[in-house]
Amino acid sequence: MLGETSDRLVSEVCNTCALDRSFREAPVALWLEDFSRAAAHLERLRTRGISELAPWLDEHPKEFAVLVRGMRVLDCNPAAARMLGYPDPESLLAHLPDIFLPGTEAVLRAKLTALFEGHSEVSIETPLKHRGGDAIQVVVNMQLPDSGAALDSVIVSTTDITSRVRSERALRESEQRLDLAIWGADLGVWESNFPDGTSYYNDRWYRMLGYEPGELDNDISTWQDLVHPDDRA
């Protein structure tokens, strides 16, 4: 059925989706996309003997552009518009090119590769541009129908993970500052988890005692063996 979807049928699917309350009222940002043309073109590439799509697209950028044009956004729900700062889905769809950033190309390439390789589920992180001008980080989740089914009405969801990404970045930076402080002070660090009996020793701790990092087991018994018998109590 790939490639047999007419513009009339796509329009009918879109209109049906517009009346679907579950699509409209979902709290998650949802998109209705048509992959049928891209999938049909990918099938033609298969018949030409192309087995690895990603490196082939790197050598044929015009083919990548053709495939991207075959991936069409048909509709989105109000949650998608709110996530990107637009008053309604119609406004977002009218400004669709404005939300794409350089990192979006990698997501499109991953989607195409997933179609080519027959994956049924894909989850990818990418930046998108908010109407206010800032970039937000989202997770794109795509679940394709069973192999052989038409790809003319695929639901794709996006989740804003900007706060999580910022928190993770702040945590990494805090850990780096702590590591630098410990390194600058030339401190040996020992941490023990008494409930499960595991321990952590940093490299300086090992070397202070004349060992190479990782030479001793990360177990509470290591400390028990090294401490002076008179001090164990």
Short mmCIF file of C-alpha atoms in Angstrom, two decimals:
data_model
loop_
_atom_site.label_atom_id
_atom_site.label_comp_id
_atom_site.label_asym_id
_atom_site.label_seq_id
_atom_site.Cartn_x
_atom_site.Cartn_y
_atom_site.Cartn_z
CA MET A 1 0.00 0.00 0.00
CA LEU A 2 3.04 2.32 0.24
CA GLY A 3 2.85 5.29 -2.09
CA GLU A 4 -0.83 4.74 -2.93
CA THR A 5 -2.17 7.41 -0.56
CA SER A 6 -3.92 10.22 -2.45
CA ASP A 7 -4.08 13.85 -1.34
CA ARG A 8 -7.84 13.40 -0.87
CA LEU A 9 -7.36 10.53 1.57
CA VAL A 10 -4.68 12.44 3.49
CA SER A 11 -7.11 15.35 3.79
CA GLU A 12 -9.83 13.04 5.09
CA VAL A 13 -7.48 11.54 7.67
CA CYS A 14 -6.47 15.02 8.79
CA ASN A 15 -10.08 16.16 9.11
CA THR A 16 -10.98 13.02 11.04
CA CYS A 17 -8.10 13.68 13.41
CA ALA A 18 -9.24 17.28 13.89
CA LEU A 19 -12.55 15.94 15.25
CA ASP A 20 -10.91 13.35 17.49
CA ARG A 21 -11.26 14.53 21.09
CA SER A 22 -8.59 12.19 22.39
CA PHE A 23 -6.09 13.73 19.96
CA ARG A 24 -7.18 17.32 20.65
CA GLU A 25 -7.43 17.05 24.42
CA ALA A 26 -4.35 14.92 25.08
CA PRO A 27 -1.96 16.61 27.56
CA VAL A 28 0.99 15.29 25.55
CA ALA A 29 2.13 17.13 22.42
CA LEU A 30 0.97 15.00 19.48
CA TRP A 31 1.63 15.29 15.76
CA LEU A 32 -0.03 13.51 12.86
CA GLU A 33 2.56 12.76 10.18
CA ASP A 34 2.44 11.15 6.77
CA PHE A 35 5.49 9.02 5.95
CA SER A 36 3.98 7.25 2.94
CA ARG A 37 5.91 9.16 0.27
CA ALA A 38 9.20 8.88 2.15
CA ALA A 39 8.59 5.16 2.75
CA ALA A 40 7.84 4.59 -0.94
CA HIS A 41 11.06 6.35 -1.92
CA LEU A 42 13.00 4.30 0.64
CA GLU A 43 11.55 1.16 -0.89
CA ARG A 44 12.89 2.24 -4.27
CA LEU A 45 16.31 2.73 -2.69
CA ARG A 46 16.15 -0.82 -1.33
CA THR A 47 15.48 -2.18 -4.80
CA ARG A 48 18.63 -0.38 -5.96
CA GLY A 49 20.65 -2.48 -3.50
CA ILE A 50 21.34 0.20 -0.87
CA SER A 51 21.74 -1.60 2.44
CA GLU A 52 23.13 1.13 4.76
CA LEU A 53 21.09 4.30 4.50
CA ALA A 54 22.92 6.74 6.81
CA PRO A 55 26.33 6.70 5.07
CA TRP A 56 24.62 6.69 1.67
CA LEU A 57 22.67 9.84 2.58
CA ASP A 58 25.89 11.52 3.68
CA GLU A 59 27.17 11.05 0.13
CA HIS A 60 23.86 12.06 -1.50
CA PRO A 61 22.50 15.16 0.31
CA LYS A 62 19.97 15.85 -2.45
CA GLU A 63 18.38 12.46 -1.82
CA PHE A 64 18.10 13.37 1.86
CA ALA A 65 16.19 16.52 0.90
CA VAL A 66 13.84 14.45 -1.27
CA LEU A 67 13.16 12.07 1.62
CA VAL A 68 12.55 14.90 4.08
CA ARG A 69 9.98 16.44 1.73
CA GLY A 70 8.22 13.07 1.79
CA MET A 71 7.76 13.31 5.59
CA ARG A 72 4.77 15.63 5.95
CA VAL A 73 3.23 17.01 9.14
CA LEU A 74 -0.53 16.90 8.66
CA ASP A 75 -1.77 18.15 12.02
CA CYS A 76 -0.86 18.76 15.66
CA ASN A 77 -2.83 19.16 18.87
CA PRO A 78 -3.13 22.21 21.17
CA ALA A 79 -0.59 20.72 23.60
CA ALA A 80 2.04 20.83 20.85
CA ALA A 81 1.21 24.48 20.17
CA ARG A 82 1.44 25.38 23.87
CA MET A 83 4.75 23.58 24.24
CA LEU A 84 6.27 25.77 21.53
CA GLY A 85 4.53 29.00 22.56
CA TYR A 86 1.90 29.26 19.82
CA PRO A 87 -1.75 30.17 20.54
CA ASP A 88 -3.22 27.31 18.53
CA PRO A 89 -2.27 24.41 16.21
CA GLU A 90 -3.00 26.44 13.08
CA SER A 91 -0.44 29.10 14.06
CA LEU A 92 2.19 26.46 14.80
CA LEU A 93 1.60 24.65 11.51
CA ALA A 94 1.87 27.96 9.64
CA HIS A 95 5.29 28.59 11.21
CA LEU A 96 6.53 25.01 11.19
CA PRO A 97 9.89 25.78 9.50
CA ASP A 98 10.67 28.27 12.30
CA ILE A 99 10.86 25.60 15.01
CA PHE A 100 13.60 23.57 13.36
CA LEU A 101 17.20 23.99 14.52
CA PRO A 102 20.41 22.41 13.14
CA GLY A 103 20.01 19.44 15.50
CA THR A 104 16.66 18.60 13.93
CA GLU A 105 18.37 17.21 10.84
CA ALA A 106 19.86 14.38 12.90
CA VAL A 107 16.38 13.45 14.12
CA LEU A 108 14.97 13.40 10.61
CA ARG A 109 17.87 11.23 9.50
CA ALA A 110 17.25 8.86 12.42
CA LYS A 111 13.55 8.64 11.54
CA LEU A 112 14.38 7.78 7.94
CA THR A 113 16.93 5.19 9.04
CA ALA A 114 14.32 3.66 11.35
CA LEU A 115 11.86 3.40 8.46
CA PHE A 116 14.54 1.90 6.25
CA GLU A 117 15.60 -0.69 8.85
CA GLY A 118 12.06 -1.66 9.84
CA HIS A 119 12.06 -0.36 13.43
CA SER A 120 8.59 -0.03 14.93
CA GLU A 121 9.49 2.36 17.79
CA VAL A 122 11.96 5.24 17.85
CA SER A 123 12.83 7.65 20.67
CA ILE A 124 15.17 10.56 19.89
CA GLU A 125 16.20 13.77 21.67
CA THR A 126 16.40 17.00 19.69
CA PRO A 127 16.28 20.78 20.19
CA LEU A 128 13.36 22.81 18.86
CA LYS A 129 12.94 26.57 18.75
CA HIS A 130 10.29 28.08 21.01
CA ARG A 131 8.24 30.98 19.65
CA GLY A 132 9.92 33.22 22.23
CA GLY A 133 13.30 32.50 20.64
CA ASP A 134 14.80 30.08 23.16
CA ALA A 135 15.63 26.49 22.31
CA ILE A 136 13.85 23.72 24.18
CA GLN A 137 14.97 20.11 24.37
CA VAL A 138 12.37 17.47 23.53
CA VAL A 139 12.09 13.71 23.21
CA VAL A 140 10.44 12.59 19.99
CA ASN A 141 8.63 9.26 20.28
CA MET A 142 7.46 7.56 17.12
CA GLN A 143 5.57 4.28 16.97
CA LEU A 144 5.07 2.89 13.49
CA PRO A 145 2.35 0.47 12.43
CA ASP A 146 3.13 -3.14 11.68
CA SER A 147 5.30 -3.92 8.69
CA GLY A 148 3.37 -3.59 5.47
CA ALA A 149 0.75 -1.20 6.86
CA ALA A 150 0.25 2.22 5.29
CA LEU A 151 2.27 5.05 6.81
CA ASP A 152 -0.16 7.82 5.95
CA SER A 153 -1.33 8.63 9.50
CA VAL A 154 1.42 8.06 12.07
CA ILE A 155 1.10 9.63 15.51
CA VAL A 156 4.33 11.16 16.86
CA SER A 157 4.59 12.55 20.39
CA THR A 158 7.04 15.09 21.78
CA THR A 159 7.85 15.68 25.45
CA ASP A 160 9.59 18.80 26.75
CA ILE A 161 12.59 17.69 28.82
CA THR A 162 14.32 21.09 29.02
CA SER A 163 14.08 21.27 32.83
CA ARG A 164 15.47 17.77 33.22
CA VAL A 165 18.35 18.49 30.83
CA ARG A 166 19.19 21.70 32.72
CA SER A 167 19.09 19.88 36.06
CA GLU A 168 21.36 17.14 34.75
CA ARG A 169 23.78 19.73 33.35
CA ALA A 170 23.81 21.61 36.69
CA LEU A 171 24.46 18.34 38.54
CA ARG A 172 27.36 17.47 36.23
CA GLU A 173 28.86 20.93 36.69
CA SER A 174 28.49 20.64 40.48
CA GLU A 175 30.17 17.22 40.45
CA GLN A 176 32.99 18.62 38.32
CA ARG A 177 33.56 21.47 40.78
CA LEU A 178 33.61 19.00 43.67
CA ASP A 179 36.08 16.78 41.81
CA LEU A 180 38.33 19.78 41.16
CA ALA A 181 38.16 20.82 44.82
CA ILE A 182 39.05 17.30 46.00
CA TRP A 183 41.86 17.08 43.45
CA GLY A 184 43.22 20.53 44.37
CA ALA A 185 43.17 19.69 48.09
CA ASP A 186 44.84 16.32 47.40
CA LEU A 187 42.16 14.47 49.37
CA GLY A 188 41.58 10.75 49.48
CA VAL A 189 37.86 9.90 49.41
CA TRP A 190 36.32 6.78 50.90
CA GLU A 191 32.58 6.16 50.86
CA SER A 192 30.88 3.08 52.23
CA ASN A 193 27.33 1.84 51.80
CA PHE A 194 26.78 -0.23 54.93
CA PRO A 195 23.41 -1.78 53.94
CA ASP A 196 24.83 -3.52 50.87
CA GLY A 197 28.49 -3.68 51.96
CA THR A 198 29.93 -1.83 48.95
CA SER A 199 32.51 0.94 49.08
CA TYR A 200 33.99 3.61 46.82
CA TYR A 201 37.58 4.87 46.92
CA ASN A 202 38.93 7.58 44.65
CA ASP A 203 42.33 7.27 42.92
CA ARG A 204 44.10 9.44 45.49
CA TRP A 205 42.91 7.18 48.32
CA TYR A 206 44.53 4.17 46.66
CA ARG A 207 47.80 5.96 46.05
CA MET A 208 47.98 7.35 49.58
CA LEU A 209 48.10 3.72 50.75
CA GLY A 210 50.55 2.58 48.07
CA TYR A 211 48.08 0.84 45.74
CA GLU A 212 47.12 1.38 42.13
CA PRO A 213 43.53 2.62 41.51
CA GLY A 214 41.14 -0.32 41.39
CA GLU A 215 43.66 -2.75 42.85
CA LEU A 216 41.50 -3.45 45.92
CA ASP A 217 37.92 -4.71 45.99
CA ASN A 218 35.21 -2.07 46.47
CA ASP A 219 33.91 -3.91 49.50
CA ILE A 220 33.64 -3.13 53.21
CA SER A 221 36.03 -6.02 53.87
CA THR A 222 38.83 -3.96 52.24
CA TRP A 223 38.57 -1.34 54.97
CA GLN A 224 38.32 -4.03 57.67
CA ASP A 225 41.52 -5.65 56.38
CA LEU A 226 43.46 -2.38 56.22
CA VAL A 227 42.48 -0.75 59.50
CA HIS A 228 44.67 -1.47 62.52
CA PRO A 229 43.17 -4.22 64.74
CA ASP A 230 43.25 -1.92 67.77
CA ASP A 231 41.10 0.62 65.96
CA ARG A 232 38.38 -1.66 64.57
CA ALA A 233 36.11 -1.39 67.59
#
